[in-house]
mmCIF file of C-alpha atoms and ligand atoms in Angstrom:
data_model
loop_
_atom_site.group_PDB
_atom_site.id
_atom_site.type_symbol
_atom_site.label_atom_id
_atom_site.label_comp_id
_atom_site.label_asym_id
_atom_site.label_seq_id
_atom_site.Cartn_x
_atom_site.Cartn_y
_atom_site.Cartn_z
ATOM 1 C CA MET A 647 15.913 55.381 -7.340
ATOM 2 C CA ILE A 648 14.800 54.848 -10.944
ATOM 3 C CA PHE A 649 17.422 51.887 -11.143
ATOM 4 C CA LYS A 650 16.252 50.511 -8.269
ATOM 5 C CA GLU A 651 12.354 50.518 -9.483
ATOM 6 C CA ASN A 652 13.675 48.985 -12.699
ATOM 7 C CA ARG A 653 15.678 46.102 -10.702
ATOM 8 C CA TYR A 654 12.715 45.466 -8.863
ATOM 9 C CA MET A 655 10.214 45.321 -12.161
ATOM 10 C CA LEU A 656 13.107 42.759 -13.656
ATOM 11 C CA PHE A 657 12.601 40.833 -10.904
ATOM 12 C CA VAL A 658 9.042 40.716 -10.869
ATOM 13 C CA VAL A 659 9.480 39.528 -14.458
ATOM 14 C CA PHE A 660 11.630 37.192 -14.410
ATOM 15 C CA TYR A 661 9.694 35.386 -11.259
ATOM 16 C CA VAL A 662 6.275 35.361 -13.314
ATOM 17 C CA LEU A 663 8.116 34.149 -16.051
ATOM 18 C CA LYS A 664 9.854 31.500 -14.090
ATOM 19 C CA GLU A 665 6.332 30.427 -12.342
ATOM 20 C CA GLU A 666 4.647 30.151 -16.043
ATOM 21 C CA PHE A 667 7.622 28.134 -17.256
ATOM 22 C CA MET A 668 7.570 25.784 -14.309
ATOM 23 C CA SER A 669 3.818 25.198 -14.713
ATOM 24 C CA VAL A 670 3.914 24.759 -18.363
ATOM 25 C CA ALA A 671 6.745 22.280 -17.680
ATOM 26 C CA THR A 672 4.862 20.514 -14.872
ATOM 27 C CA ASP A 673 1.782 20.207 -17.118
ATOM 28 C CA GLU A 674 3.447 18.625 -20.000
ATOM 29 C CA LEU A 675 5.054 16.245 -17.908
ATOM 30 C CA ILE A 676 1.997 15.196 -16.328
ATOM 31 C CA ARG A 677 0.357 14.987 -19.730
ATOM 32 C CA LYS A 678 3.052 12.869 -20.915
ATOM 33 C CA ALA A 679 2.496 10.356 -18.061
ATOM 34 C CA GLU A 680 -1.096 10.347 -18.729
ATOM 35 C CA ASN A 681 -0.791 9.638 -22.047
ATOM 36 C CA THR A 682 2.371 7.280 -22.501
ATOM 37 C CA HIS A 683 2.551 5.863 -18.810
ATOM 38 C CA CYS A 684 6.407 5.997 -19.069
ATOM 39 C CA LEU A 685 8.440 8.562 -17.179
ATOM 40 C CA SER A 686 12.068 8.528 -16.377
ATOM 41 C CA LYS A 687 13.694 8.701 -12.698
ATOM 42 C CA GLU A 688 14.356 12.417 -12.940
ATOM 43 C CA GLU A 689 10.816 13.003 -14.262
ATOM 44 C CA ILE A 690 9.153 11.297 -11.425
ATOM 45 C CA VAL A 691 11.444 13.099 -9.203
ATOM 46 C CA LYS A 692 9.663 16.640 -10.522
ATOM 47 C CA LEU A 693 6.566 15.335 -9.916
ATOM 48 C CA LEU A 694 7.274 14.278 -6.349
ATOM 49 C CA ALA A 695 8.823 17.234 -5.527
ATOM 50 C CA LEU A 696 5.818 19.254 -6.993
ATOM 51 C CA PRO A 697 4.676 22.238 -4.271
ATOM 52 C CA ASP A 698 1.443 21.222 -2.491
ATOM 53 C CA GLU A 699 -0.850 23.589 -4.470
ATOM 54 C CA ILE A 700 0.279 22.291 -7.995
ATOM 55 C CA CYS A 701 -0.701 18.656 -6.749
ATOM 56 C CA PRO A 702 -4.594 18.801 -7.777
ATOM 57 C CA SER A 703 -3.633 18.706 -11.412
ATOM 58 C CA LEU A 704 -1.312 15.632 -10.905
ATOM 59 C CA PHE A 705 -4.415 14.117 -8.871
ATOM 60 C CA ALA A 706 -6.878 14.904 -11.367
ATOM 61 C CA ALA A 707 -4.639 13.057 -14.031
ATOM 62 C CA ALA A 708 -4.124 9.935 -12.014
ATOM 63 C CA ASP A 709 -8.190 9.976 -11.229
ATOM 64 C CA ARG A 710 -8.716 10.126 -15.046
ATOM 65 C CA VAL A 711 -6.549 7.202 -15.811
ATOM 66 C CA ARG A 712 -7.839 5.274 -12.746
ATOM 67 C CA ALA A 713 -11.169 5.771 -14.271
ATOM 68 C CA LEU A 714 -10.188 4.865 -17.908
ATOM 69 C CA HIS A 715 -8.086 1.674 -17.119
ATOM 70 C CA ALA A 716 -9.638 0.410 -13.501
ATOM 71 C CA GLY A 717 -13.138 1.717 -13.726
ATOM 72 C CA ASN A 718 -15.462 3.329 -11.299
ATOM 73 C CA ASP A 719 -15.646 0.383 -9.029
ATOM 74 C CA VAL A 720 -14.120 0.274 -5.274
ATOM 75 C CA HIS A 721 -13.178 -3.110 -4.593
ATOM 76 C CA LEU A 722 -13.555 -3.762 -0.775
ATOM 77 C CA ARG A 723 -11.352 -6.733 0.791
ATOM 78 C CA GLY A 724 -11.964 -7.952 4.148
ATOM 79 C CA LEU A 725 -8.841 -7.833 6.189
ATOM 80 C CA ILE A 726 -7.914 -10.319 8.719
ATOM 81 C CA GLU A 727 -4.983 -9.680 10.965
ATOM 82 C CA PHE A 728 -4.557 -13.412 12.318
ATOM 83 C CA SER A 729 -1.497 -13.688 14.397
ATOM 84 C CA ASN A 730 0.957 -10.363 15.823
ATOM 85 C CA TYR A 731 3.496 -12.912 16.492
ATOM 86 C CA CYS A 732 6.693 -12.220 14.424
ATOM 87 C CA LYS A 733 10.025 -13.777 13.927
ATOM 88 C CA ASN A 734 11.612 -10.727 12.320
ATOM 89 C CA ASN A 735 12.482 -7.340 13.676
ATOM 90 C CA CYS A 736 11.897 -4.657 11.334
ATOM 91 C CA CYS A 737 13.195 -1.693 12.977
ATOM 92 C CA TYR A 738 9.851 0.589 11.869
ATOM 93 C CA CYS A 739 7.108 -2.267 12.535
ATOM 94 C CA GLY A 740 5.291 -2.250 16.131
ATOM 95 C CA ILE A 741 4.777 -5.701 15.937
ATOM 96 C CA ARG A 742 8.477 -6.633 15.488
ATOM 97 C CA ARG A 743 10.024 -9.520 17.495
ATOM 98 C CA ASP A 744 11.850 -7.279 19.924
ATOM 99 C CA ASN A 745 8.834 -5.545 21.055
ATOM 100 C CA ASN A 746 8.123 -6.800 24.353
ATOM 101 C CA LYS A 747 5.623 -4.582 25.270
ATOM 102 C CA LEU A 748 3.033 -5.807 22.941
ATOM 103 C CA ARG A 749 0.507 -8.472 24.058
ATOM 104 C CA ARG A 750 0.910 -11.279 21.322
ATOM 105 C CA TYR A 751 -1.877 -13.282 20.019
ATOM 106 C CA ARG A 752 -2.866 -15.593 17.469
ATOM 107 C CA MET A 753 -6.203 -16.985 15.973
ATOM 108 C CA MET A 754 -6.874 -20.842 15.826
ATOM 109 C CA PRO A 755 -7.723 -22.095 12.290
ATOM 110 C CA GLU A 756 -11.520 -22.187 13.316
ATOM 111 C CA THR A 757 -11.798 -18.924 14.056
ATOM 112 C CA ILE A 758 -10.005 -17.299 11.077
ATOM 113 C CA ILE A 759 -12.105 -19.694 8.764
ATOM 114 C CA ALA A 760 -15.037 -18.002 11.002
ATOM 115 C CA SER A 761 -14.209 -14.478 10.235
ATOM 116 C CA ALA A 762 -13.843 -15.071 6.914
ATOM 117 C CA ARG A 763 -17.148 -16.718 6.645
ATOM 118 C CA LYS A 764 -18.783 -13.783 8.468
ATOM 119 C CA ALA A 765 -16.932 -11.337 5.798
ATOM 120 C CA ALA A 766 -18.449 -13.376 3.031
ATOM 121 C CA GLU A 767 -21.971 -13.147 4.439
ATOM 122 C CA CYS A 768 -21.341 -9.507 4.756
ATOM 123 C CA GLY A 769 -20.917 -9.198 0.958
ATOM 124 C CA TYR A 770 -17.045 -9.283 0.973
ATOM 125 C CA LYS A 771 -15.848 -10.961 -2.226
ATOM 126 C CA THR A 772 -11.995 -11.279 -1.030
ATOM 127 C CA VAL A 773 -10.419 -11.726 2.391
ATOM 128 C CA VAL A 774 -7.132 -10.836 3.180
ATOM 129 C CA LEU A 775 -5.058 -13.120 5.624
ATOM 130 C CA GLN A 776 -2.339 -10.913 7.136
ATOM 131 C CA SER A 777 0.021 -11.483 10.211
ATOM 132 C CA GLY A 778 3.754 -11.594 11.294
ATOM 133 C CA GLU A 779 5.843 -14.298 10.309
ATOM 134 C CA ASP A 780 4.434 -16.731 12.636
ATOM 135 C CA ALA A 781 5.778 -20.363 12.546
ATOM 136 C CA PHE A 782 2.772 -21.741 14.525
ATOM 137 C CA TYR A 783 0.805 -21.602 10.841
ATOM 138 C CA THR A 784 2.444 -24.873 8.976
ATOM 139 C CA ILE A 785 1.880 -25.351 5.680
ATOM 140 C CA GLU A 786 -0.622 -27.977 6.579
ATOM 141 C CA ARG A 787 -2.464 -25.663 8.963
ATOM 142 C CA LEU A 788 -2.330 -22.722 6.626
ATOM 143 C CA GLN A 789 -3.705 -25.108 3.404
ATOM 144 C CA GLN A 790 -6.620 -26.255 5.388
ATOM 145 C CA ILE A 791 -7.282 -22.644 6.550
ATOM 146 C CA ILE A 792 -7.528 -21.494 2.865
ATOM 147 C CA ARG A 793 -9.236 -24.589 1.282
ATOM 148 C CA GLU A 794 -12.168 -23.967 3.892
ATOM 149 C CA ILE A 795 -12.304 -20.565 3.020
ATOM 150 C CA LYS A 796 -12.695 -21.200 -0.534
ATOM 151 C CA LYS A 797 -15.955 -22.932 0.235
ATOM 152 C CA TYR A 798 -17.379 -19.560 0.802
ATOM 153 C CA ASN A 799 -16.634 -18.583 -2.580
ATOM 154 C CA LEU A 800 -13.860 -15.844 -1.723
ATOM 155 C CA ALA A 801 -10.980 -14.831 -3.357
ATOM 156 C CA VAL A 802 -8.062 -15.181 -1.096
ATOM 157 C CA THR A 803 -5.426 -13.019 -0.448
ATOM 158 C CA LEU A 804 -2.131 -13.738 1.536
ATOM 159 C CA SER A 805 0.306 -11.650 3.119
ATOM 160 C CA ILE A 806 2.132 -13.372 5.630
ATOM 161 C CA GLY A 807 5.744 -12.731 4.738
ATOM 162 C CA GLU A 808 8.518 -14.660 3.383
ATOM 163 C CA LYS A 809 8.616 -18.117 2.242
ATOM 164 C CA SER A 810 10.195 -21.067 -0.124
ATOM 165 C CA PHE A 811 8.858 -21.633 -3.185
ATOM 166 C CA ASP A 812 7.598 -24.986 -2.236
ATOM 167 C CA GLU A 813 5.350 -22.990 0.196
ATOM 168 C CA TYR A 814 4.135 -20.526 -1.929
ATOM 169 C CA LYS A 815 3.233 -23.110 -4.337
ATOM 170 C CA ALA A 816 1.212 -25.534 -1.577
ATOM 171 C CA TYR A 817 -0.839 -22.447 -0.737
ATOM 172 C CA LYS A 818 -1.381 -21.593 -4.104
ATOM 173 C CA GLU A 819 -2.571 -25.101 -4.815
ATOM 174 C CA ALA A 820 -4.717 -24.817 -1.892
ATOM 175 C CA GLY A 821 -6.621 -22.226 -3.480
ATOM 176 C CA ALA A 822 -4.967 -19.243 -2.681
ATOM 177 C CA ASP A 823 -5.419 -16.267 -5.627
ATOM 178 C CA ARG A 824 -3.177 -13.409 -4.645
ATOM 179 C CA TYR A 825 -0.279 -12.134 -2.306
ATOM 180 C CA LEU A 826 0.905 -9.141 -0.945
ATOM 181 C CA LEU A 827 4.598 -8.778 -0.107
ATOM 182 C CA ARG A 828 5.710 -5.121 0.004
ATOM 183 C CA ILE A 829 9.420 -4.617 -0.775
ATOM 184 C CA GLU A 830 9.386 -1.657 1.554
ATOM 185 C CA THR A 831 12.335 0.169 -0.141
ATOM 186 C CA THR A 832 14.474 -0.695 -3.322
ATOM 187 C CA ASP A 833 17.345 1.170 -1.762
ATOM 188 C CA LYS A 834 19.026 -1.901 -0.657
ATOM 189 C CA GLU A 835 21.211 -0.372 1.887
ATOM 190 C CA LEU A 836 18.331 1.232 3.736
ATOM 191 C CA TYR A 837 16.365 -1.955 3.701
ATOM 192 C CA HIS A 838 19.218 -4.126 5.294
ATOM 193 C CA ARG A 839 19.547 -1.284 7.890
ATOM 194 C CA LEU A 840 16.012 -1.291 8.664
ATOM 195 C CA ASP A 841 15.400 -5.042 8.670
ATOM 196 C CA PRO A 842 18.218 -6.400 10.312
ATOM 197 C CA GLY A 843 18.679 -10.301 9.452
ATOM 198 C CA MET A 844 16.865 -10.249 6.286
ATOM 199 C CA SER A 845 18.027 -10.208 2.652
ATOM 200 C CA TRP A 846 16.677 -7.752 0.063
ATOM 201 C CA ASP A 847 17.512 -10.231 -2.690
ATOM 202 C CA ASN A 848 15.506 -12.912 -0.775
ATOM 203 C CA ARG A 849 12.423 -10.586 -0.612
ATOM 204 C CA LYS A 850 12.804 -9.856 -4.294
ATOM 205 C CA ARG A 851 13.117 -13.695 -5.089
ATOM 206 C CA CYS A 852 9.854 -14.112 -3.483
ATOM 207 C CA LEU A 853 7.727 -11.796 -5.444
ATOM 208 C CA ASP A 854 9.648 -13.473 -8.566
ATOM 209 C CA ASP A 855 8.494 -16.839 -7.477
ATOM 210 C CA LEU A 856 4.900 -15.392 -6.633
ATOM 211 C CA LYS A 857 4.654 -14.440 -9.940
ATOM 212 C CA LYS A 858 5.844 -17.134 -11.901
ATOM 213 C CA LEU A 859 3.463 -19.419 -9.618
ATOM 214 C CA GLY A 860 0.880 -17.467 -11.097
ATOM 215 C CA TYR A 861 -0.660 -15.688 -8.053
ATOM 216 C CA GLU A 862 -1.733 -11.860 -8.586
ATOM 217 C CA THR A 863 0.778 -10.334 -7.182
ATOM 218 C CA GLY A 864 1.032 -7.163 -5.023
ATOM 219 C CA SER A 865 3.831 -5.198 -3.590
ATOM 220 C CA GLY A 866 4.726 -1.655 -2.374
ATOM 221 C CA PHE A 867 6.661 0.482 -0.365
ATOM 222 C CA MET A 868 6.569 3.111 2.762
ATOM 223 C CA VAL A 869 6.830 6.905 2.170
ATOM 224 C CA GLY A 870 8.942 9.031 4.245
ATOM 225 C CA LEU A 871 11.469 6.243 5.843
ATOM 226 C CA PRO A 872 14.483 8.115 7.721
ATOM 227 C CA ALA A 873 16.969 9.116 4.790
ATOM 228 C CA GLN A 874 14.767 8.217 1.860
ATOM 229 C CA SER A 875 15.075 10.423 -0.957
ATOM 230 C CA LEU A 876 12.776 11.454 -3.607
ATOM 231 C CA ALA A 877 15.056 9.305 -6.344
ATOM 232 C CA SER A 878 14.778 6.274 -4.078
ATOM 233 C CA LEU A 879 10.819 6.593 -4.060
ATOM 234 C CA ALA A 880 11.320 6.934 -7.825
ATOM 235 C CA GLU A 881 13.220 3.740 -8.044
ATOM 236 C CA ASP A 882 10.326 2.214 -6.065
ATOM 237 C CA ILE A 883 7.818 3.177 -8.691
ATOM 238 C CA LEU A 884 9.903 2.310 -11.456
ATOM 239 C CA PHE A 885 10.445 -1.141 -9.542
ATOM 240 C CA LEU A 886 6.845 -1.991 -9.443
ATOM 241 C CA LYS A 887 6.568 -0.813 -13.011
ATOM 242 C CA ARG A 888 9.459 -3.188 -13.965
ATOM 243 C CA LEU A 889 7.905 -6.087 -11.795
ATOM 244 C CA ASP A 890 4.610 -5.687 -13.936
ATOM 245 C CA VAL A 891 2.817 -6.154 -10.026
ATOM 246 C CA ASP A 892 -1.161 -6.377 -10.216
ATOM 247 C CA MET A 893 -1.581 -4.393 -6.958
ATOM 248 C CA ALA A 894 0.820 -1.576 -5.264
ATOM 249 C CA GLY A 895 0.127 -1.061 -1.520
ATOM 250 C CA ILE A 896 1.843 2.341 -0.696
ATOM 251 C CA GLY A 897 1.638 3.948 2.385
ATOM 252 C CA PRO A 898 3.193 6.619 4.721
ATOM 253 C CA PHE A 899 5.761 5.496 7.219
ATOM 254 C CA ILE A 900 4.660 6.472 10.617
ATOM 255 C CA PRO A 901 6.696 6.068 13.727
ATOM 256 C CA HIS A 902 5.910 3.595 16.326
ATOM 257 C CA PRO A 903 6.864 4.533 20.307
ATOM 258 C CA ASP A 904 8.181 1.268 20.788
ATOM 259 C CA THR A 905 10.699 0.493 18.039
ATOM 260 C CA PRO A 906 14.165 1.934 17.454
ATOM 261 C CA LEU A 907 12.515 4.624 14.789
ATOM 262 C CA LYS A 908 10.386 6.176 17.669
ATOM 263 C CA ASP A 909 12.348 9.468 17.030
ATOM 264 C CA VAL A 910 11.892 9.899 13.546
ATOM 265 C CA GLU A 911 9.343 12.272 12.129
ATOM 266 C CA GLY A 912 6.913 10.952 10.258
ATOM 267 C CA LYS A 913 4.786 13.343 8.091
ATOM 268 C CA ALA A 914 4.713 11.904 4.579
ATOM 269 C CA PHE A 915 0.921 12.128 3.675
ATOM 270 C CA PHE A 916 1.371 14.685 1.005
ATOM 271 C CA LEU A 917 4.358 12.886 -0.485
ATOM 272 C CA SER A 918 2.348 9.335 -0.282
ATOM 273 C CA LEU A 919 -0.730 10.912 -2.112
ATOM 274 C CA LYS A 920 1.778 12.115 -4.890
ATOM 275 C CA THR A 921 3.254 8.876 -5.075
ATOM 276 C CA THR A 922 0.125 7.052 -5.280
ATOM 277 C CA ALA A 923 -1.001 9.283 -8.065
ATOM 278 C CA VAL A 924 2.132 9.030 -9.896
ATOM 279 C CA THR A 925 1.974 5.350 -9.361
ATOM 280 C CA ARG A 926 -1.407 5.072 -11.288
ATOM 281 C CA LEU A 927 -0.157 7.393 -13.853
ATOM 282 C CA LEU A 928 2.709 4.844 -14.793
ATOM 283 C CA LEU A 929 0.550 1.339 -14.027
ATOM 284 C CA PRO A 930 -2.516 2.196 -15.267
ATOM 285 C CA ASP A 931 -4.660 -0.761 -14.796
ATOM 286 C CA ILE A 932 -3.567 -2.427 -11.614
ATOM 287 C CA ASN A 933 -5.383 -2.334 -8.087
ATOM 288 C CA ILE A 934 -4.061 0.343 -5.584
ATOM 289 C CA PRO A 935 -5.681 0.086 -2.380
ATOM 290 C CA ALA A 936 -6.250 3.653 -0.675
ATOM 291 C CA THR A 937 -3.999 2.311 2.649
ATOM 292 C CA THR A 938 -4.835 2.417 6.532
ATOM 293 C CA ALA A 939 -1.916 4.224 7.142
ATOM 294 C CA MET A 940 -3.077 7.320 5.116
ATOM 295 C CA GLU A 941 -6.287 7.510 7.355
ATOM 296 C CA ALA A 942 -4.033 7.369 10.177
ATOM 297 C CA LEU A 943 -2.274 10.493 9.240
ATOM 298 C CA HIS A 944 -5.342 12.481 8.118
ATOM 299 C CA PRO A 945 -9.091 11.663 8.853
ATOM 300 C CA GLN A 946 -9.964 11.842 5.284
ATOM 301 C CA GLY A 947 -6.848 10.077 4.103
ATOM 302 C CA ARG A 948 -8.807 6.766 2.278
ATOM 303 C CA ILE A 949 -11.221 9.327 0.662
ATOM 304 C CA MET A 950 -7.999 11.610 -0.518
ATOM 305 C CA ALA A 951 -6.252 8.470 -1.561
ATOM 306 C CA LEU A 952 -9.272 7.103 -3.774
ATOM 307 C CA GLN A 953 -9.342 10.272 -5.318
ATOM 308 C CA CYS A 954 -5.879 10.393 -6.396
ATOM 309 C CA GLY A 955 -5.269 6.983 -7.953
ATOM 310 C CA ALA A 956 -6.400 4.332 -5.634
ATOM 311 C CA ASN A 957 -9.516 1.838 -6.327
ATOM 312 C CA VAL A 958 -9.421 -0.528 -3.371
ATOM 313 C CA ILE A 959 -10.270 -0.291 0.204
ATOM 314 C CA MET A 960 -9.661 -3.158 2.924
ATOM 315 C CA PRO A 961 -11.927 -2.768 5.820
ATOM 316 C CA ASN A 962 -10.723 -4.482 8.670
ATOM 317 C CA VAL A 963 -12.760 -7.499 9.664
ATOM 318 C CA THR A 964 -10.833 -8.525 12.707
ATOM 319 C CA ASP A 965 -12.323 -8.209 16.102
ATOM 320 C CA LEU A 966 -12.052 -5.246 17.843
ATOM 321 C CA GLU A 967 -9.347 -6.314 20.514
ATOM 322 C CA ARG A 968 -7.134 -8.207 18.218
ATOM 323 C CA CYS A 969 -7.248 -4.981 15.645
ATOM 324 C CA ARG A 970 -5.926 -3.026 18.494
ATOM 325 C CA LEU A 971 -3.223 -5.437 19.143
ATOM 326 C CA TYR A 972 -2.063 -5.704 15.763
ATOM 327 C CA LYS A 973 -0.482 -2.179 15.793
ATOM 328 C CA LEU A 974 2.100 -1.989 13.082
ATOM 329 C CA TYR A 975 2.149 2.111 13.555
ATOM 330 C CA PRO A 976 0.153 4.222 16.220
ATOM 331 C CA GLY A 977 -2.866 6.123 15.246
ATOM 332 C CA LYS A 978 -4.414 3.124 13.362
ATOM 333 C CA PRO A 979 -8.213 3.432 12.590
ATOM 334 C CA LEU A 980 -10.135 0.952 14.628
ATOM 335 C CA PRO A 981 -13.049 -1.089 12.590
ATOM 336 C CA SER A 982 -16.619 -0.060 13.552
ATOM 337 C CA PHE A 983 -18.654 -2.037 16.173
ATOM 338 C CA SER A 984 -19.464 -4.816 13.741
ATOM 339 C CA ILE A 985 -18.150 -6.066 10.402
ATOM 340 C CA GLU A 986 -21.765 -5.445 9.170
ATOM 341 C CA GLU A 987 -21.653 -1.717 10.569
ATOM 342 C CA GLY A 988 -18.014 -1.057 8.977
ATOM 343 C CA ARG A 989 -19.375 -2.298 5.633
ATOM 344 C CA LYS A 990 -22.245 -0.212 5.424
ATOM 345 C CA GLU A 991 -20.046 2.809 6.110
ATOM 346 C CA THR A 992 -17.395 1.706 3.593
ATOM 347 C CA GLU A 993 -20.344 1.628 1.426
ATOM 348 C CA ALA A 994 -21.570 5.005 2.176
ATOM 349 C CA LEU A 995 -17.960 6.311 2.032
ATOM 350 C CA VAL A 996 -17.510 5.039 -1.611
ATOM 351 C CA ARG A 997 -21.173 6.729 -2.647
ATOM 352 C CA SER A 998 -20.387 9.795 -1.216
ATOM 353 C CA ILE A 999 -17.540 10.543 -3.820
ATOM 354 C CA GLY A 1000 -19.771 9.130 -6.476
ATOM 355 C CA ARG A 1001 -18.064 5.680 -7.068
ATOM 356 C CA ARG A 1002 -19.655 2.063 -6.452
ATOM 357 C CA VAL A 1003 -18.662 -0.754 -4.735
ATOM 358 C CA GLY A 1004 -17.545 -3.605 -6.975
ATOM 359 C CA ALA A 1005 -19.627 -6.714 -6.976
ATOM 360 C CA GLY A 1006 -17.148 -8.779 -8.466
ATOM 361 C CA TYR A 1007 -13.927 -10.327 -7.047
ATOM 362 C CA GLY A 1008 -11.920 -7.350 -8.673
ATOM 363 C CA PHE A 1009 -9.021 -9.058 -9.902
ATOM 364 C CA ARG A 1010 -6.671 -6.840 -12.058
ATOM 365 C CA SER A 1011 -8.731 -5.954 -15.284
ATOM 366 C CA LYS A 1012 -5.395 -5.862 -17.597
ATOM 367 C CA LYS A 1013 -7.178 -3.449 -20.290
ATOM 368 C CA ASN A 1014 -4.020 -2.174 -21.868
ATOM 369 C CA GLN A 1015 -1.975 -5.474 -22.018
HETATM 370 N N1 SAH B 179 4.760 -9.965 7.612
HETATM 371 C C1 SAH B 179 3.805 -9.631 6.485
HETATM 372 C C2 SAH B 179 2.970 -8.439 6.544
HETATM 373 C C3 SAH B 179 3.715 -7.025 7.339
HETATM 374 S S1 SAH B 179 2.966 -5.621 7.628
HETATM 375 C C4 SAH B 179 5.066 -9.214 5.628
HETATM 376 O O1 SAH B 179 6.061 -9.256 5.429
HETATM 377 O O2 SAH B 179 4.575 -8.929 4.216
HETATM 378 C C5 SAH B 179 2.155 -5.008 6.617
HETATM 379 C C6 SAH B 179 3.038 -3.826 6.209
HETATM 380 O O3 SAH B 179 2.773 -2.630 6.959
HETATM 381 C C7 SAH B 179 4.553 -4.096 5.858
HETATM 382 O O4 SAH B 179 4.957 -4.696 4.638
HETATM 383 C C8 SAH B 179 4.920 -2.239 6.180
HETATM 384 O O5 SAH B 179 5.044 -2.094 4.653
HETATM 385 C C9 SAH B 179 3.978 -1.851 6.788
HETATM 386 N N2 SAH B 179 4.386 -1.361 8.257
HETATM 387 C C10 SAH B 179 5.068 -1.540 8.897
HETATM 388 N N3 SAH B 179 5.199 -0.604 10.016
HETATM 389 C C11 SAH B 179 5.018 0.318 9.569
HETATM 390 C C12 SAH B 179 4.861 1.931 10.303
HETATM 391 N N4 SAH B 179 5.371 1.757 11.363
HETATM 392 N N5 SAH B 179 4.171 2.903 9.211
HETATM 393 C C13 SAH B 179 3.777 2.242 7.979
HETATM 394 N N6 SAH B 179 3.674 1.086 7.555
HETATM 395 C C14 SAH B 179 3.916 0.063 8.333
#
């Protein structure tokens, strides 16, 4: 009996000591990330593996680093999803070529320009032009769209996929300021399985070209892809750091019912928050959007991301009907009745957590370089 009790006591003491040791080690790791912005792959994995109840200290550290290096402003970018035609067939994406259940649309250049103008009138300083890879928009057409939009004193971000160096150069010359191209995953094997007919090396080449051309370059990845390990996510974060990206878009993978990945479980909300926080710790001064996919999985998703390291929101300024058709994944939050209203709602959201809407263009501040 006494032996049994002693054994129980020993177990309790061991358990308490183990927990204590783990929490000291975790605090130490978070402190290291906060102060040096450098972690090894193994250390990143440890943070990504933290149980949800320990996450608040990770999130708080990311929030402090965001405040110190990127400031309190939340930058708003008006998102125009101008075409859902795509020549690619990414297995995760709802607008993939083979999804023949989707009604396709493309906005005419003058409609895109009018949307950008409206966004500028509502106070936006940046518009993001996003689409599938749609050959309708020739270099000349896009150049003309960019040139017209620049007349409204807007910063222009493009997110239109893989192009040649010369195409990127042409858009830059027309006035484009930034470019978003997620690497999706740095696990080449996984990439080639999920993006049939595409080449990881070409996607990386695109990012290198964009940097060479002087774009503010954004990349990023999805969290919770099938067979994606924590080690793979750690590699993704280190990839963004090595590339010295100016922006990082990180969001949970959400299975779309009309894609080959429809039966995969997609519940990586908390893991996406942790990944966002670690990315902020390692890339202290970059712009990190609170992605729409976060909101799709949790009603407070964007607010939570803003408190875990994010500092950008991209409200949709596309009209409701097209926004519905630009369905990369299910559950996408739809924009408000009007752009003005959407802007007001977003401003109120930002103020509700004691932050400010940035009045400027919100380029990367590069404070620590
Ligand atoms: N054609 C452009 C835009 C792609 S769509 C390009 O190649 O960059 C924008 C992003 O949506 C993608 O880069 C991908 O990371 C994300 N996405 C696509 N399908 C998704 C899904 N099912 N769940 C979550 N994110 C998804």
